PDB file of C-alpha atoms in Angstrom:
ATOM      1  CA  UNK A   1      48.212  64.870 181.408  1.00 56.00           C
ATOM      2  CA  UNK A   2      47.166  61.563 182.973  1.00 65.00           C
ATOM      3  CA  UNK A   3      43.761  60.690 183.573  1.00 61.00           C
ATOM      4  CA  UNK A   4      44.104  61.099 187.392  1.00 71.00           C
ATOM      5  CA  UNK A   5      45.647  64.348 187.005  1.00 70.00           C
ATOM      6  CA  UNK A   6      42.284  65.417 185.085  1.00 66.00           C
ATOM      7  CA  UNK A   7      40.115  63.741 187.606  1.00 65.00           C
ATOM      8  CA  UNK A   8      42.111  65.901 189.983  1.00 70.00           C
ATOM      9  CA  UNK A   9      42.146  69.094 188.521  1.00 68.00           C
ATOM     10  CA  UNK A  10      38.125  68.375 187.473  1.00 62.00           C
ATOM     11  CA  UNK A  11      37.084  67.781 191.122  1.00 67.00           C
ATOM     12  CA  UNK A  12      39.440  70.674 192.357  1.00 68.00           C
ATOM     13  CA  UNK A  13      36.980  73.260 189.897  1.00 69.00           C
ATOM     14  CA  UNK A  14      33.818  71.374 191.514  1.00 75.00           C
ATOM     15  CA  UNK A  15      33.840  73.660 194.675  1.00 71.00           C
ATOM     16  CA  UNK A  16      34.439  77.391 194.453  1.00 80.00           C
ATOM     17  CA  UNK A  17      37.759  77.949 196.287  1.00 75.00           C
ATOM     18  CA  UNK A  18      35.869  80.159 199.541  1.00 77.00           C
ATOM     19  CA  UNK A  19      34.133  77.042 200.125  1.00 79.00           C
ATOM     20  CA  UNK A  20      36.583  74.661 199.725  1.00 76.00           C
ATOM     21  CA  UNK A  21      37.606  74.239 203.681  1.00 82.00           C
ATOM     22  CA  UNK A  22      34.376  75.292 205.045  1.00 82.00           C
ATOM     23  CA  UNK A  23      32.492  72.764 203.311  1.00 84.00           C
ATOM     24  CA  UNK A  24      34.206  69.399 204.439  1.00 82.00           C
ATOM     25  CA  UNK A  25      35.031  70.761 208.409  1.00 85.00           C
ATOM     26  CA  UNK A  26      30.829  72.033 208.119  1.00 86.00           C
ATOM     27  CA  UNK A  27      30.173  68.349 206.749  1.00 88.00           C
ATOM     28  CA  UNK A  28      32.769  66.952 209.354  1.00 87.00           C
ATOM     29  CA  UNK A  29      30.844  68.690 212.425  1.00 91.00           C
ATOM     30  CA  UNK A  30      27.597  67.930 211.276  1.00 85.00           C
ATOM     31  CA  UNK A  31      28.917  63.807 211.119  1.00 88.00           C
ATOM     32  CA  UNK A  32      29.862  64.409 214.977  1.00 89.00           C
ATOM     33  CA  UNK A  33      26.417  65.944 216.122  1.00 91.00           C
ATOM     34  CA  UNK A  34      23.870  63.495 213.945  1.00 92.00           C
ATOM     35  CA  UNK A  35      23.902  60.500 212.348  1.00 92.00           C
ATOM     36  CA  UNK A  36      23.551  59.108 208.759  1.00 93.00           C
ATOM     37  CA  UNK A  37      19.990  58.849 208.950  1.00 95.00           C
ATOM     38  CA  UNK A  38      19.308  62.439 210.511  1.00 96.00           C
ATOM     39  CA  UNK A  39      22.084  63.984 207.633  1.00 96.00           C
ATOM     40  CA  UNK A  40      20.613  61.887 205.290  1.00 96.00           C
ATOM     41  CA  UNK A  41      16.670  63.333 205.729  1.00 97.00           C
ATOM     42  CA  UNK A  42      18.191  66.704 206.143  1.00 96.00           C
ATOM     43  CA  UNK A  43      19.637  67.104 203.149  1.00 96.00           C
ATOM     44  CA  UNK A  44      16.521  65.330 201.670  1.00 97.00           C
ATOM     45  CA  UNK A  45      14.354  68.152 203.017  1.00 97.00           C
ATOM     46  CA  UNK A  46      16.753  70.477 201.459  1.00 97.00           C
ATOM     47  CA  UNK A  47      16.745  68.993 197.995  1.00 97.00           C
ATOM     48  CA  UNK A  48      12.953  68.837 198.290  1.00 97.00           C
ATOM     49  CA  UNK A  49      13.053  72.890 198.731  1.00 97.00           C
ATOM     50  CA  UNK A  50      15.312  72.873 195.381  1.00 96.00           C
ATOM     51  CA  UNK A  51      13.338  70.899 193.655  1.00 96.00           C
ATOM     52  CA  UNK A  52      10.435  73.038 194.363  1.00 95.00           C
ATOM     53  CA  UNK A  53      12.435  76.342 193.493  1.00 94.00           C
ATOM     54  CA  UNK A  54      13.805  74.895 190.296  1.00 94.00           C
ATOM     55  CA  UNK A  55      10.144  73.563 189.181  1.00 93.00           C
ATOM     56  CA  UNK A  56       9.474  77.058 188.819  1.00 91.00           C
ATOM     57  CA  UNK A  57      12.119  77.703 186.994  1.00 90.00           C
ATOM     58  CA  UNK A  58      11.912  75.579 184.530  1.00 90.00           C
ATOM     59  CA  UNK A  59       9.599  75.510 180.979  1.00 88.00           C
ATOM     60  CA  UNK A  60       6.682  73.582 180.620  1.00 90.00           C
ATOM     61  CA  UNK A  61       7.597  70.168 179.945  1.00 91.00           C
ATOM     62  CA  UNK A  62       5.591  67.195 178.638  1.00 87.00           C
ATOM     63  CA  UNK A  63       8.054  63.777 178.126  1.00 89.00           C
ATOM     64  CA  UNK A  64      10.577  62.590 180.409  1.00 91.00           C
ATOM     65  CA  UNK A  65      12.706  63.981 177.199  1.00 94.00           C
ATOM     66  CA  UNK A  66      12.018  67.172 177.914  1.00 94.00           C
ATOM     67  CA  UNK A  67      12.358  67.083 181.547  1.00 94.00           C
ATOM     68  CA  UNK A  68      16.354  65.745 180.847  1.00 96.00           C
ATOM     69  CA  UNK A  69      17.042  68.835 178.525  1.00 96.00           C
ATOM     70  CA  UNK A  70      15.322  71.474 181.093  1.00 96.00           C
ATOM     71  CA  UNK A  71      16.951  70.296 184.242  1.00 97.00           C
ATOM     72  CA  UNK A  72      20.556  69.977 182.139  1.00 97.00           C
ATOM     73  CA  UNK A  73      19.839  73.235 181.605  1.00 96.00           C
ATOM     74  CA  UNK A  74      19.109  74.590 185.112  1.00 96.00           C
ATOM     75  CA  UNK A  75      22.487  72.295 186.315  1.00 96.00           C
ATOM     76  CA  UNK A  76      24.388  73.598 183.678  1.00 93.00           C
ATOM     77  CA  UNK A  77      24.148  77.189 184.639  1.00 93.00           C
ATOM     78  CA  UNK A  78      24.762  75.765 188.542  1.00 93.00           C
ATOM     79  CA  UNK A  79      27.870  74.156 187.328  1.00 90.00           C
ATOM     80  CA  UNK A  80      26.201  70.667 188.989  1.00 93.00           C
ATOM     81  CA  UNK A  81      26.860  68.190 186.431  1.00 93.00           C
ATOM     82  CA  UNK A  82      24.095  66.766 184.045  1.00 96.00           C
ATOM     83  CA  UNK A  83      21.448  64.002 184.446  1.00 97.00           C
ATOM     84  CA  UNK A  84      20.218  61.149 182.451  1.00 97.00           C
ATOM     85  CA  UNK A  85      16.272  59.578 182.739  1.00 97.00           C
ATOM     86  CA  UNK A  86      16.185  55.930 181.680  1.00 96.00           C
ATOM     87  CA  UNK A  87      12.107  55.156 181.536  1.00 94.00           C
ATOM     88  CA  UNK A  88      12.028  52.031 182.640  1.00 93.00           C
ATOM     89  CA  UNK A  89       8.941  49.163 182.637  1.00 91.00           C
ATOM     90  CA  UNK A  90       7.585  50.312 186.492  1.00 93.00           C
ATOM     91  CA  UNK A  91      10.462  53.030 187.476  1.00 95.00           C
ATOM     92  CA  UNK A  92      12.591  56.031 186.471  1.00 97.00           C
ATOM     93  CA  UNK A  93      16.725  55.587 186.589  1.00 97.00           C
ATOM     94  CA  UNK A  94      18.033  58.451 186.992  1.00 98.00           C
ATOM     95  CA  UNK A  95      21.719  58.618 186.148  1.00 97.00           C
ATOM     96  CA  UNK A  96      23.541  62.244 188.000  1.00 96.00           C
ATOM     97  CA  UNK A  97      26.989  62.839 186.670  1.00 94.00           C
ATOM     98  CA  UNK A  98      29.596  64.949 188.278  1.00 91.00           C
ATOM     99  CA  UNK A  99      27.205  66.535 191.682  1.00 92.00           C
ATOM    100  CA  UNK A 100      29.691  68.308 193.589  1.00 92.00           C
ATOM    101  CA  UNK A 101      28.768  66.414 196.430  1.00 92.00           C
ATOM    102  CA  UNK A 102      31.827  64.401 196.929  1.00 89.00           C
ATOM    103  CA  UNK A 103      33.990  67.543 196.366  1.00 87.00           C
ATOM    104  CA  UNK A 104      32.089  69.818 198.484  1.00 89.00           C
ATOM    105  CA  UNK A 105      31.417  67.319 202.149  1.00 91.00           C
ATOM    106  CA  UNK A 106      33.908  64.735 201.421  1.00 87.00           C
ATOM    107  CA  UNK A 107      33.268  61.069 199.857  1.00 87.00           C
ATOM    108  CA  UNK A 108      32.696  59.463 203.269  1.00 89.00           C
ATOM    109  CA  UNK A 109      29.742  61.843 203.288  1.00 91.00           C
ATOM    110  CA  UNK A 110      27.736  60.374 200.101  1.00 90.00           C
ATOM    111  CA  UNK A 111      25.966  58.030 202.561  1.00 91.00           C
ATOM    112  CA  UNK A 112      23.988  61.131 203.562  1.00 94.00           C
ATOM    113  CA  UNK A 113      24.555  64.374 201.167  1.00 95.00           C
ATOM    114  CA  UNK A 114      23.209  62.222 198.090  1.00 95.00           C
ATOM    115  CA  UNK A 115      19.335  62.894 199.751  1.00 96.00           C
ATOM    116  CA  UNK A 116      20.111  65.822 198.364  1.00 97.00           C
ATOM    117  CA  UNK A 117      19.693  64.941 195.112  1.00 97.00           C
ATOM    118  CA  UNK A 118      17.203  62.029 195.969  1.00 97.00           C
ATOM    119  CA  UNK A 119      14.864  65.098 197.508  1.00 98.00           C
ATOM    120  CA  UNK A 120      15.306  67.344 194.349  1.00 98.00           C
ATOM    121  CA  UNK A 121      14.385  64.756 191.698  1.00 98.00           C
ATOM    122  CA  UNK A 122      11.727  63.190 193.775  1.00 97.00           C
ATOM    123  CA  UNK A 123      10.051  67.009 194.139  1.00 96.00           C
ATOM    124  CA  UNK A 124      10.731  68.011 190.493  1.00 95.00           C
ATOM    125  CA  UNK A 125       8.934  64.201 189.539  1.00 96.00           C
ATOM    126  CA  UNK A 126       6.151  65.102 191.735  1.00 95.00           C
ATOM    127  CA  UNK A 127       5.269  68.506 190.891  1.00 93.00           C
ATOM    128  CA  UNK A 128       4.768  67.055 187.240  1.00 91.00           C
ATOM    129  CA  UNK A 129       2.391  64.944 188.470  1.00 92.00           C
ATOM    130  CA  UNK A 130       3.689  61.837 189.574  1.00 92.00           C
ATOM    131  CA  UNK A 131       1.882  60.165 192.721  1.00 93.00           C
ATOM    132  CA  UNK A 132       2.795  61.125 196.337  1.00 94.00           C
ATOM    133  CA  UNK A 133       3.539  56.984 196.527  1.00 95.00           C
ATOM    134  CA  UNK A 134       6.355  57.302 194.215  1.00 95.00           C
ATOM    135  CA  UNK A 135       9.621  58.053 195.506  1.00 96.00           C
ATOM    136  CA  UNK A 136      13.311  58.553 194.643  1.00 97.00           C
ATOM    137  CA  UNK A 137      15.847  56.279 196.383  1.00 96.00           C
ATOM    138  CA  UNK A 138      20.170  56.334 195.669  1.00 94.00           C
ATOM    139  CA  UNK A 139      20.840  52.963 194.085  1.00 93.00           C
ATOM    140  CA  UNK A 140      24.924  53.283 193.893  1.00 84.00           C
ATOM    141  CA  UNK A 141      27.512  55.914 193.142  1.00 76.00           C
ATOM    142  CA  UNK A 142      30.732  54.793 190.638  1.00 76.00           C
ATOM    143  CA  UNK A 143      33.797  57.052 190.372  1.00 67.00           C
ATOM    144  CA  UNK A 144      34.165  58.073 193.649  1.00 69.00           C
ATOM    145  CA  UNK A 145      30.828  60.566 193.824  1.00 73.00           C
ATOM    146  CA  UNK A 146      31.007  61.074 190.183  1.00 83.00           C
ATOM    147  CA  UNK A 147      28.336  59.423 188.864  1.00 91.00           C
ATOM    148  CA  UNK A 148      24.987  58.984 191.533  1.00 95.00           C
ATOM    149  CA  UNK A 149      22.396  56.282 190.288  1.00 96.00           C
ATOM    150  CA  UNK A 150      18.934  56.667 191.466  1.00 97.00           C
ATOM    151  CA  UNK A 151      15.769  54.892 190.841  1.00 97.00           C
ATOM    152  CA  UNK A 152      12.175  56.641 191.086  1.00 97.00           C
ATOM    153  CA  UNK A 153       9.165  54.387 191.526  1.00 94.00           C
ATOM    154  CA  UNK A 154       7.250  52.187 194.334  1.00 91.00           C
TER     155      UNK A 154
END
């Protein structure tokens, strides 16, 4: 097997198959009613509401260390990929490999379904703790969807 046959049949399990239509034509009317900016802070305002579920969820944690092992562990059982927390000198990267998003609304929609992700971490960050002024914000995404950089800080 080639490597784009694996990429292929690795996005195909990404999506369960009764929401493999619905999602991209749902994604596809909601481009044609709104635009990237309204998409984009909806999904935000979603991702805040998982962050806030999954919060509770999750054990006490102390070290950004700990934080990368319990929220692996709440996207594991989701089947949502994994993450990676880079502390860095005045921010937090945070690295999100394989997020269903690009399977599940369609690459052109990573514009807008990444705030998603961007209001999940930033909720999760600041129900540790972490000041209101601090904020997550998508940097880039690399292998079409695949891998989602964000950075939380000022």
């Amino acid at each position: 097997m080639i490597e784009s046959d694996m990429d292929t049949y690795f996005r195909a399990q990404q999506v369960s198959p009764q929401w493999a239509s619905a999602l991209p034509a749902l994604a596809d009317a909601m481009a044609g009613l709104a635009g990237e900016r309204e998409l984009h802070a909806l999904f935000r305002s979603a991702g805040v509401s998982m962050g806030e579920d999954a919060f509770r969820l999750l054990p006490d944690v102390e070290t950004i260390a700990e934080l990368e092992v319990a929220v692996n562990e709440y996207w594991l059982a989701r089947r949502w990929g994994w993450v990676a927390f880079d502390e860095r000198r005045s921010s937090i990267e945070i690295v999100h490999h394989a997020a269903p998003l690009a399977e599940a609304f369609g690459e052109a929609s990573l514009g807008w379904s990444c705030g998603l992700l961007e209001g999940f971490y930033e909720a999760l960050l600041h129900a540790l703790g972490a000041g209101e002024e601090l904020g997550v914000v998508a940097e880039s995404s690399d292998s079409g969807g695949l891998v989602l950089r964000f950075r939380f800080g000022r």
